Coordinates of C-alpha atoms in Angstrom, one line a residue:
Chain A
X1 CA -18.6 -13.8 29.1
X2 CA -15.8 -12.0 27.4
X3 CA -15.8 -8.3 27.8
X4 CA -15.0 -6.5 24.5
X5 CA -14.9 -3.0 25.9
X6 CA -14.5 -1.7 29.4
X7 CA -14.6 2.0 30.3
X8 CA -13.6 3.1 33.8
X9 CA -14.2 6.5 35.3
X10 CA -13.7 8.2 32.0
X11 CA -13.7 12.0 32.0
X12 CA -12.9 14.5 29.2
X13 CA -12.7 18.2 29.4
X14 CA -12.5 20.6 26.5
X15 CA -11.3 23.7 28.3
X16 CA -14.0 24.6 30.8
X17 CA -16.5 22.3 29.1
X18 CA -16.9 18.8 30.7
X19 CA -17.9 16.5 27.8
X20 CA -17.7 13.3 29.8
X21 CA -18.0 12.9 33.5
X22 CA -17.0 9.6 35.2
X23 CA -18.4 7.3 32.6
X24 CA -18.3 3.6 33.3
X25 CA -19.4 0.9 30.9
X26 CA -18.8 -2.7 30.0
X27 CA -19.7 -4.2 26.6
X28 CA -19.9 -8.0 26.6
X29 CA -19.0 -9.9 23.5
X30 CA -21.9 -10.7 21.2
X31 CA -24.1 -7.8 22.2
X32 CA -25.4 -4.9 20.1
X33 CA -24.8 -2.0 22.5
X34 CA -26.5 1.2 21.8
X35 CA -25.1 4.5 23.1
X36 CA -28.1 6.7 23.3
X37 CA -28.1 10.4 23.9
X38 CA -29.1 13.7 22.4
X39 CA -26.7 15.8 20.2
X40 CA -23.8 17.0 22.3
X41 CA -24.2 14.4 25.0
X42 CA -20.7 13.0 24.6
X43 CA -21.3 9.9 22.5
X44 CA -18.7 10.7 19.8
X45 CA -16.2 12.0 22.4
X46 CA -16.5 8.6 24.2
X47 CA -15.9 6.7 21.0
X48 CA -13.1 9.0 20.0
X49 CA -11.2 8.2 23.2
X50 CA -11.7 4.5 22.7
X51 CA -10.2 4.9 19.2
X52 CA -7.2 6.9 20.5
X53 CA -8.0 10.1 18.5
X54 CA -8.9 11.9 21.7
X55 CA -7.0 11.9 24.9
X56 CA -9.0 11.3 28.1
X57 CA -8.6 13.8 30.9
X58 CA -9.1 11.1 33.5
X59 CA -9.9 7.4 33.6
X60 CA -9.0 4.6 31.2
X61 CA -10.4 2.3 28.5
X62 CA -9.7 -1.4 27.9
X63 CA -10.2 -3.3 24.7
X64 CA -10.4 -7.1 24.8
X65 CA -9.2 -6.7 28.4
X66 CA -6.0 -4.9 27.4
X67 CA -4.8 -1.3 27.2
X68 CA -5.8 -0.3 23.7
X69 CA -3.2 -0.2 20.9
X70 CA -3.2 -0.1 17.2
X71 CA -3.5 -3.8 16.9
X72 CA -6.8 -3.8 18.7
X73 CA -8.1 -1.1 16.4
X74 CA -7.2 -3.1 13.3
X75 CA -9.6 -5.7 14.5
X76 CA -12.5 -3.2 14.9
X77 CA -14.4 -1.7 12.0
X78 CA -15.2 1.9 13.0
X79 CA -17.3 4.6 11.5
X80 CA -16.8 7.7 13.7
X81 CA -18.9 10.8 13.2
X82 CA -18.4 11.4 9.4
X83 CA -17.2 9.3 6.5
X84 CA -13.5 10.3 6.2
X85 CA -12.0 9.5 2.8
X86 CA -9.6 10.9 0.2
X87 CA -11.9 12.9 -2.0
X88 CA -9.7 12.5 -5.1
X89 CA -9.7 8.7 -4.9
X90 CA -12.5 6.3 -5.9
X91 CA -14.5 4.3 -3.4
X92 CA -12.6 1.2 -4.2
X93 CA -9.2 2.9 -3.9
X94 CA -10.2 4.3 -0.5
X95 CA -11.1 0.9 0.8
X96 CA -7.8 -0.5 -0.5
X97 CA -6.1 2.1 1.8
X98 CA -8.2 1.1 4.7
X99 CA -7.5 -2.6 4.1
X100 CA -3.8 -1.9 3.8
X101 CA -3.8 0.0 7.2
X102 CA -5.7 -2.9 8.8
X103 CA -3.3 -5.3 7.4
X104 CA -6.0 -7.4 5.6
X105 CA -4.1 -9.6 3.2
X106 CA -6.8 -10.4 0.6
X107 CA -9.6 -7.9 1.2
X108 CA -12.9 -8.7 -0.4
X109 CA -13.5 -5.1 -1.4
X110 CA -16.0 -5.8 -4.2
X111 CA -17.9 -8.0 -1.7
X112 CA -18.3 -5.4 1.0
X113 CA -19.2 -2.8 -1.6
X114 CA -21.9 -5.2 -2.8
X115 CA -23.2 -5.5 0.7
X116 CA -23.9 -1.8 1.0
X117 CA -25.2 -1.4 -2.6
X118 CA -22.2 0.6 -3.8
X119 CA -20.7 -1.8 -6.3
X120 CA -21.9 0.1 -9.4
X121 CA -20.2 3.3 -8.3
X122 CA -17.0 1.7 -6.9
X123 CA -14.8 3.4 -9.5
X124 CA -16.3 6.9 -9.1
X125 CA -14.4 9.4 -7.1
X126 CA -15.5 9.9 -3.5
X127 CA -16.1 13.6 -4.1
X128 CA -18.9 12.7 -6.6
X129 CA -20.8 10.6 -4.0
X130 CA -24.0 11.8 -2.4
X131 CA -24.3 12.0 1.3
X132 CA -26.0 8.6 1.5
X133 CA -23.3 7.0 -0.7
X134 CA -20.5 8.4 1.5
X135 CA -22.2 6.9 4.5
X136 CA -22.5 3.6 2.8
X137 CA -18.9 3.6 1.9
X138 CA -18.0 4.3 5.5
X139 CA -20.0 1.3 6.5
X140 CA -18.4 -0.8 3.8
X141 CA -15.0 0.3 5.2
X142 CA -16.1 -1.1 8.6
X143 CA -16.8 -4.4 7.0
X144 CA -13.4 -4.8 5.4
X145 CA -11.6 -7.8 6.8
X146 CA -14.8 -9.0 8.4
X147 CA -14.0 -7.8 12.0
X148 CA -15.6 -9.4 15.0
X149 CA -16.3 -6.0 16.6
X150 CA -17.8 -2.9 14.9
X151 CA -18.4 0.6 16.1
X152 CA -21.0 2.7 14.3
X153 CA -21.5 6.3 15.2
X154 CA -24.9 7.5 13.8
X155 CA -24.8 4.8 11.1
X156 CA -28.0 5.9 9.4
X157 CA -27.0 9.6 9.1
X158 CA -27.9 11.1 5.8
X159 CA -29.6 8.0 4.4
X160 CA -33.1 8.0 2.9
X161 CA -35.8 5.8 4.4
X162 CA -34.9 2.8 2.2
X163 CA -31.3 3.2 3.0
X164 CA -32.0 3.4 6.7
X165 CA -34.0 0.2 6.6
X166 CA -31.2 -1.5 4.6
X167 CA -28.5 -0.5 7.0
X168 CA -30.5 -1.5 10.1
X169 CA -31.1 -4.9 8.5
X170 CA -27.4 -5.2 7.8
X171 CA -26.6 -4.4 11.4
X172 CA -29.1 -7.0 12.6
X173 CA -27.7 -9.5 10.2
X174 CA -24.2 -8.8 11.6
X175 CA -25.5 -9.2 15.1
X176 CA -27.0 -12.6 14.2
X177 CA -23.6 -13.7 12.9
X178 CA -22.3 -13.1 16.4
X179 CA -20.5 -9.8 15.9
X180 CA -20.3 -7.3 18.8
X181 CA -21.6 -4.0 17.7
X182 CA -21.4 -0.7 19.5
X183 CA -23.7 1.9 18.0
X184 CA -24.1 5.5 19.0
X185 CA -27.4 7.1 18.1
X186 CA -29.7 9.9 19.0
X187 CA -32.7 8.0 17.7
X188 CA -34.4 6.0 20.3
X189 CA -36.4 3.9 18.0
X190 CA -33.3 3.0 16.1
X191 CA -31.7 1.8 19.3
X192 CA -34.8 0.0 20.3
X193 CA -35.1 -1.8 17.0
X194 CA -31.5 -2.8 16.6
X195 CA -29.8 -3.1 20.0
X196 CA -29.8 -5.7 22.8
X197 CA -28.3 -3.3 25.3
X198 CA -28.3 0.4 25.8
X199 CA -26.4 3.1 27.7
X200 CA -28.0 6.5 28.0
X201 CA -25.7 9.5 28.0
X202 CA -26.9 13.0 29.0
X203 CA -24.6 16.0 29.1
X204 CA -21.6 13.7 29.6
X205 CA -23.1 11.6 32.4
X206 CA -24.2 8.0 31.9
X207 CA -27.6 8.0 33.5
X208 CA -28.5 4.4 32.8
X209 CA -27.1 1.3 31.2
X210 CA -28.2 -2.3 30.8
X211 CA -30.5 -4.5 28.8
X212 CA -32.8 -2.7 26.4
X213 CA -35.9 -4.3 27.9
X214 CA -35.0 -3.1 31.3
X215 CA -33.9 0.4 30.4
X216 CA -36.5 1.3 27.8
X217 CA -39.4 -0.4 29.6
X218 CA -42.7 1.3 28.8
X219 CA -45.6 1.7 31.2
X220 CA -49.1 1.0 30.1
X221 CA -51.0 4.3 30.3
X222 CA -54.7 4.6 30.3
X223 CA -56.5 7.9 29.8
X224 CA -59.8 8.4 31.4
X225 CA -62.2 11.3 32.0
X226 CA -65.6 11.8 33.8
X227 CA -67.9 14.7 34.4
X228 CA -66.8 15.0 38.0
X229 CA -63.1 15.5 37.8
X230 CA -62.6 15.7 41.5
X231 CA -64.4 12.5 42.3
X232 CA -62.5 10.8 39.5
X233 CA -59.2 11.8 41.0
X234 CA -60.2 10.4 44.3
X235 CA -61.3 7.2 42.8
X236 CA -58.2 6.7 40.7
X237 CA -55.9 7.4 43.7
X238 CA -57.1 4.2 45.3
X239 CA -56.9 2.1 42.1
X240 CA -54.9 -1.0 42.8
X241 CA -51.7 -1.7 40.8
X242 CA -51.2 1.9 39.5
X243 CA -47.7 3.3 39.4
X244 CA -48.4 6.9 38.5
X245 CA -51.2 9.3 38.1
X246 CA -51.3 12.7 36.4
X247 CA -53.5 15.0 34.4
X248 CA -53.0 15.3 30.7
X249 CA -53.0 18.4 28.5
X250 CA -56.5 17.6 27.3
X251 CA -57.9 17.8 30.8
X252 CA -58.2 14.0 31.2
X253 CA -56.4 11.8 33.8
X254 CA -53.5 9.5 32.8
X255 CA -53.0 6.5 35.0
X256 CA -49.9 4.3 34.6
X257 CA -49.6 0.6 35.2
X258 CA -46.6 -1.7 35.0
X259 CA -46.0 -3.0 31.4
X260 CA -48.7 -5.4 30.2
X261 CA -50.9 -5.1 33.3
X262 CA -53.4 -2.5 32.3
X263 CA -56.9 -3.9 32.4
X264 CA -59.5 -1.5 31.0
X265 CA -62.4 -3.5 32.2
X266 CA -61.1 -3.6 35.7
X267 CA -60.5 0.2 35.6
X268 CA -64.0 0.8 34.3
X269 CA -65.5 -1.4 37.0
X270 CA -63.4 0.3 39.7
X271 CA -64.7 3.7 38.7
X272 CA -68.3 2.5 38.4
X273 CA -68.0 1.1 41.9
X274 CA -67.1 4.6 43.1
X275 CA -70.2 5.9 41.5
X276 CA -68.5 7.4 38.4
X277 CA -69.5 6.9 34.8
X278 CA -66.5 7.4 32.5
X279 CA -67.0 9.4 29.3
X280 CA -63.5 8.6 28.0
X281 CA -61.4 5.4 28.4
X282 CA -58.5 4.6 26.2
X283 CA -55.2 2.8 26.5
X284 CA -52.2 4.8 25.3
X285 CA -48.8 3.6 24.4
X286 CA -46.4 6.2 25.7
X287 CA -44.4 7.4 22.7
X288 CA -40.8 6.5 22.7
X289 CA -39.8 10.1 22.3
X290 CA -41.7 10.9 25.5
X291 CA -39.8 8.2 27.2
X292 CA -36.5 9.5 25.8
X293 CA -37.3 13.1 26.9
X294 CA -38.3 11.8 30.3
X295 CA -34.9 10.0 30.6
X296 CA -32.8 12.8 29.4
X297 CA -34.7 15.8 31.0
X298 CA -34.5 16.9 34.6
Chain B
X1 CA 8.2 1.1 7.4
X2 CA 8.0 -0.3 3.8
X3 CA 4.4 -1.2 4.5
X4 CA 3.6 2.3 5.7
X5 CA 5.3 3.8 2.6
X6 CA 3.2 1.5 0.5
X7 CA 0.1 3.0 2.1
X8 CA 1.4 6.5 1.4
X9 CA 2.0 5.4 -2.2
X10 CA -1.7 4.4 -2.5
X11 CA -2.6 7.9 -1.4
X12 CA -0.2 9.6 -3.9
X13 CA -0.6 7.2 -6.9
X14 CA -3.8 8.8 -8.2
X15 CA -3.3 12.3 -6.7
X16 CA -3.1 14.5 -9.7
X17 CA -1.9 17.6 -7.9
X18 CA 1.2 15.7 -6.9
X19 CA 2.1 14.6 -10.4
X20 CA 1.4 18.0 -11.9
X21 CA 3.5 19.8 -9.3
X22 CA 6.3 17.2 -9.5
X23 CA 6.4 17.4 -13.3
X24 CA 6.5 21.2 -13.2
X25 CA 9.4 20.9 -10.7
X26 CA 11.4 18.7 -13.1
X27 CA 10.8 21.1 -16.0
X28 CA 11.5 24.1 -13.8
X29 CA 14.8 22.7 -12.6
X30 CA 16.0 22.3 -16.2
X31 CA 14.4 25.6 -17.2
X32 CA 16.0 27.8 -14.4
X33 CA 19.4 26.4 -15.0
X34 CA 19.0 26.8 -18.8
X35 CA 18.2 30.4 -18.3
X36 CA 21.3 31.1 -16.2
X37 CA 23.4 29.0 -18.6
X38 CA 22.1 30.9 -21.6
X39 CA 22.7 34.3 -20.0
X40 CA 26.2 33.3 -19.1
X41 CA 27.1 32.1 -22.6
X42 CA 25.5 35.3 -24.1
X43 CA 27.6 37.5 -21.9
X44 CA 30.7 35.7 -22.9
X45 CA 29.8 35.9 -26.5
X46 CA 28.8 39.6 -26.6
X47 CA 30.9 41.2 -23.9
X48 CA 34.0 39.3 -24.5
X49 CA 36.2 37.2 -22.4
X50 CA 37.2 40.0 -20.0
X51 CA 33.8 40.3 -18.4
X52 CA 33.2 36.6 -19.0
X53 CA 36.1 35.8 -16.7
X54 CA 34.7 38.2 -14.1
X55 CA 31.4 36.2 -14.2
X56 CA 33.4 33.1 -13.8
X57 CA 32.9 29.7 -15.3
X58 CA 30.1 28.5 -13.1
X59 CA 28.7 25.9 -15.4
X60 CA 31.9 24.0 -16.0
X61 CA 33.1 21.3 -13.7
X62 CA 33.7 21.6 -10.9
X63 CA 31.8 24.8 -10.2
X64 CA 28.7 23.5 -11.9
X65 CA 27.7 21.6 -8.7
X66 CA 27.5 24.8 -6.7
X67 CA 25.9 26.8 -9.5
X68 CA 23.2 24.3 -10.3
X69 CA 22.7 23.7 -6.6
X70 CA 22.2 27.4 -5.9
X71 CA 19.9 27.9 -8.9
X72 CA 17.8 24.8 -8.1
X73 CA 17.5 25.6 -4.4
X74 CA 15.1 28.5 -5.5
X75 CA 12.7 25.8 -6.7
X76 CA 12.7 23.8 -3.4
X77 CA 9.3 25.5 -2.8
X78 CA 7.7 23.1 -5.3
X79 CA 8.5 19.9 -3.4
X80 CA 7.7 21.9 -0.2
X81 CA 4.2 22.6 -1.6
X82 CA 3.8 18.9 -2.3
X83 CA 4.8 18.2 1.3
X84 CA 2.3 20.7 2.6
X85 CA -0.5 19.3 0.4
X86 CA 0.2 15.7 1.5
X87 CA -0.2 16.7 5.1
X88 CA -3.0 19.2 5.0
X89 CA -5.0 16.8 2.8
X90 CA -5.1 14.5 5.8
X91 CA -6.5 17.2 7.9
X92 CA -9.0 18.5 5.3
X93 CA -10.4 15.0 4.6
X94 CA -10.1 14.1 8.3
X95 CA -8.2 11.0 7.2
X96 CA -5.6 11.7 9.9
X97 CA -8.3 10.5 12.3
X98 CA -9.4 7.7 10.1
X99 CA -5.9 6.3 9.6
X100 CA -5.5 6.1 13.4
X101 CA -9.0 4.6 13.8
X102 CA -8.2 2.0 11.1
X103 CA -5.1 0.9 12.9
X104 CA -2.0 3.1 12.5
X105 CA -0.5 4.4 15.7
X106 CA 0.2 8.1 16.1
X107 CA 4.0 7.7 15.8
X108 CA 3.6 5.6 12.6
X109 CA 1.5 8.3 11.1
X110 CA 4.1 11.0 11.7
X111 CA 7.2 8.8 10.9
X112 CA 5.9 7.9 7.5
X113 CA 5.4 11.6 6.7
X114 CA 8.9 12.3 7.8
X115 CA 10.1 9.6 5.4
X116 CA 8.0 11.2 2.7
X117 CA 9.8 14.5 3.4
X118 CA 13.1 12.6 3.1
X119 CA 12.1 11.0 -0.1
X120 CA 11.1 14.4 -1.6
X121 CA 14.5 15.7 -0.5
X122 CA 16.2 12.8 -2.2
X123 CA 14.2 13.2 -5.4
X124 CA 15.1 16.9 -5.4
X125 CA 18.7 16.1 -5.0
X126 CA 18.6 13.6 -7.8
X127 CA 17.2 16.3 -10.1
X128 CA 20.0 18.6 -9.0
X129 CA 22.6 15.9 -9.8
X130 CA 21.1 15.3 -13.2
X131 CA 20.9 19.0 -14.1
X132 CA 24.5 19.5 -12.9
X133 CA 25.8 16.6 -15.1
X134 CA 23.8 17.9 -18.0
X135 CA 25.0 21.5 -17.9
X136 CA 28.5 20.5 -16.8
X137 CA 28.8 18.4 -19.9
X138 CA 27.3 21.1 -22.1
X139 CA 29.9 23.6 -20.9
X140 CA 33.2 22.6 -22.4
X141 CA 36.4 22.7 -20.5
X142 CA 36.8 22.1 -16.8
X143 CA 37.8 19.0 -15.0
X144 CA 35.9 16.6 -12.8
X145 CA 37.0 16.6 -9.1
X146 CA 35.5 15.2 -6.0
X147 CA 35.8 18.2 -3.6
X148 CA 32.8 20.0 -5.2
X149 CA 30.6 17.0 -4.8
X150 CA 30.1 18.3 -1.2
X151 CA 27.5 20.6 -2.7
X152 CA 25.3 17.6 -3.5
X153 CA 25.3 16.7 0.2
X154 CA 24.7 20.3 1.1
X155 CA 21.8 20.5 -1.3
X156 CA 20.3 17.4 0.2
X157 CA 20.5 18.9 3.7
X158 CA 19.0 22.2 2.4
X159 CA 16.2 20.2 0.8
X160 CA 15.6 18.4 4.1
X161 CA 15.4 21.7 6.0
X162 CA 12.9 23.1 3.4
X163 CA 10.7 19.9 3.4
X164 CA 10.6 19.7 7.2
X165 CA 9.9 23.4 7.7
X166 CA 7.0 22.9 5.3
X167 CA 5.9 19.9 7.2
X168 CA 5.9 21.8 10.5
X169 CA 3.8 24.6 9.0
X170 CA 1.3 22.1 7.7
X171 CA 1.0 20.5 11.1
X172 CA 0.6 23.8 12.8
X173 CA -1.8 25.5 10.4
X174 CA -3.7 22.4 9.0
X175 CA -4.8 24.4 6.0
X176 CA -3.1 24.2 2.6
X177 CA -3.7 27.8 1.5
X178 CA -2.4 29.3 4.7
X179 CA 0.6 27.0 5.0
X180 CA 1.6 27.4 1.3
X181 CA 1.3 31.2 1.6
X182 CA 3.3 31.5 4.8
X183 CA 5.9 29.0 3.6
X184 CA 6.5 30.9 0.4
X185 CA 6.5 34.5 1.7
X186 CA 8.5 33.6 4.8
X187 CA 11.1 31.6 3.0
X188 CA 11.5 34.0 0.2
X189 CA 11.3 37.4 1.9
X190 CA 10.9 37.6 5.7
X191 CA 13.5 35.0 6.6
X192 CA 16.0 36.9 4.5
X193 CA 15.0 40.4 5.7
X194 CA 15.0 39.4 9.4
X195 CA 18.4 37.7 9.0
X196 CA 19.9 40.7 7.2
X197 CA 18.5 43.2 9.7
X198 CA 20.0 41.3 12.7
X199 CA 23.3 40.8 10.7
X200 CA 23.5 44.5 10.2
X201 CA 22.8 45.4 13.8
X202 CA 25.2 42.9 15.2
X203 CA 27.8 43.3 12.5
X204 CA 28.0 39.5 12.4
X205 CA 26.3 36.5 10.8
X206 CA 24.1 36.0 13.9
X207 CA 20.8 36.8 12.0
X208 CA 21.7 34.1 9.4
X209 CA 22.3 31.5 12.1
X210 CA 19.0 32.3 13.8
X211 CA 16.7 32.1 10.8
X212 CA 15.6 28.6 9.8
X213 CA 15.7 28.9 6.0
X214 CA 18.6 31.4 5.6
X215 CA 21.0 29.3 7.5
X216 CA 20.4 26.4 5.1
X217 CA 20.7 28.8 2.1
X218 CA 24.2 29.7 3.2
X219 CA 25.4 26.1 2.6
X220 CA 25.5 26.9 -1.1
X221 CA 26.9 30.4 -1.5
X222 CA 26.1 32.7 -4.5
X223 CA 28.1 31.2 -7.3
X224 CA 28.4 34.1 -9.8
X225 CA 30.9 37.0 -9.7
X226 CA 33.0 35.1 -7.2
X227 CA 35.9 37.5 -7.4
X228 CA 33.6 40.4 -6.4
X229 CA 31.2 38.7 -4.0
X230 CA 33.8 37.0 -1.9
X231 CA 35.3 40.4 -0.9
X232 CA 32.0 42.2 -0.5
X233 CA 29.9 39.6 1.2
X234 CA 31.0 38.1 4.5
X235 CA 30.5 34.3 4.3
X236 CA 28.8 32.4 7.0
X237 CA 30.9 29.6 8.6
X238 CA 30.1 26.4 6.8
X239 CA 30.4 24.2 9.8
X240 CA 28.3 26.3 12.1
X241 CA 25.6 26.3 9.4
X242 CA 25.8 22.6 9.0
X243 CA 25.5 22.1 12.7
X244 CA 22.5 24.4 13.0
X245 CA 20.8 22.7 10.0
X246 CA 21.3 19.3 11.7
X247 CA 19.8 20.8 14.9
X248 CA 16.7 22.1 13.0
X249 CA 16.2 18.7 11.3
X250 CA 16.3 17.0 14.7
X251 CA 14.0 19.6 16.2
X252 CA 11.4 19.2 13.4
X253 CA 11.4 15.4 14.0
X254 CA 10.9 15.8 17.7
X255 CA 8.3 18.6 17.3
X256 CA 6.2 16.6 14.8
X257 CA 6.2 13.4 16.8
X258 CA 5.4 15.2 20.1
X259 CA 2.7 17.4 18.7
X260 CA 0.8 14.6 17.0
X261 CA 1.2 12.4 20.1
X262 CA -0.2 14.8 22.6
X263 CA -3.1 16.6 20.9
X264 CA -6.7 15.6 20.2
X265 CA -7.0 14.8 16.5

């Protein structure tokens, strides 16, 4: 499979601060690759280096298998950090500039504005736009020239819930058309809903990368309690198939099983066989935020 | 380059501050020369030909090129401000990043701005030529000769130095208000004061040669009261000034390209 983006041993220092440490990544064509990490984890720095607006301290980047130059960037629609447009120009005029820079001969500017629901305000000055409209214009700008690769940095920033849903649908639609999309986000559910692959950044270090189903795998967790906590602990320790066992904040016990293998009846039977009657038994999905914190905390 | 200039045109086309400032510049060029022309004709009328001849005939050909060039050079701050705004706008709107992201390379971004500076200098020179012709024709007497046309070339070099100095300030400071303030105060006051202080200390023109604006100002010397000023004021060497201006122009190009190439945007 063709590799759209390759990052090798990339490091970036801002004075004494190390924003990226030895990051490696490969983005195959046709994937929706999420870059997940909390604020300040180095996502935008990484994308900035790819787009040549930041200089790496060490390491290198390749686009389409080559050392990046402006001709590669013309073929990529990029929204980085904030929508950057000329305030005194209208949305349409701003996109005309973007199209001219990209060298798009006959840009369908009305069409892309239509796609992000901005057609009605296309002749208003950018400075009169709301935050959400600015974000939509930035996404429209990425669509100019119908590029095969798109980079979105926090694409749903500043949008209302309807806008968020629209943009996520748009990204999924683009993915179905076979586009390669690299999307940075601090929202785990966004990455989970939209992306096929994910790389997790934490304080400039890439701690995991791969298919979403492999990285964001979620254990089945059952919570149980009984009158005799000590006996319960002993019984659960010999429960076959468990992967983890720990007390919860409510004083119950949480027992983990590999995804899709928790069987409450078997668990109940197991405890009963050990002479215990459970007074609480419930399967709990571990929340995604918990998973995220687990991944990004020590 | 034509394609890049077309992109710059898209940015300027509907930029009102540009058109307002540029229109004011055109009016001001005609205005400032009219004021000087009016005062000169009044002196001749009221004080008689004796004093009139002392003032000289700076608005007839061929002196008019020098006179209008000198008067108009005071207004080079206007196109300089335009230059500053066109650059600091990119920083303010962070479009200097977006332009690169969208597919310019860093050198293209700087080169087209250097071309914009050149175009502003050309437009300023065109205004200087038009005003010279206008007031030269208005003042009767005098003959057309080619030697004084050198002041057109000198004015262009002066305008280049002003535009590129403004460009450098905009690149360094990134903020319009700061760059405009420093450009104006430095060019008008400090540059002169420092040059004169060094000149006085060294009893030479060294200060003038060291200061980036003053050295360009020397290309078109004070045109009035020539009979007096030429004996009182020591003139800087024309060729040395030209060489230093050329060096500054080259330096500004090198500096801008290098700065934008190396740094994080």
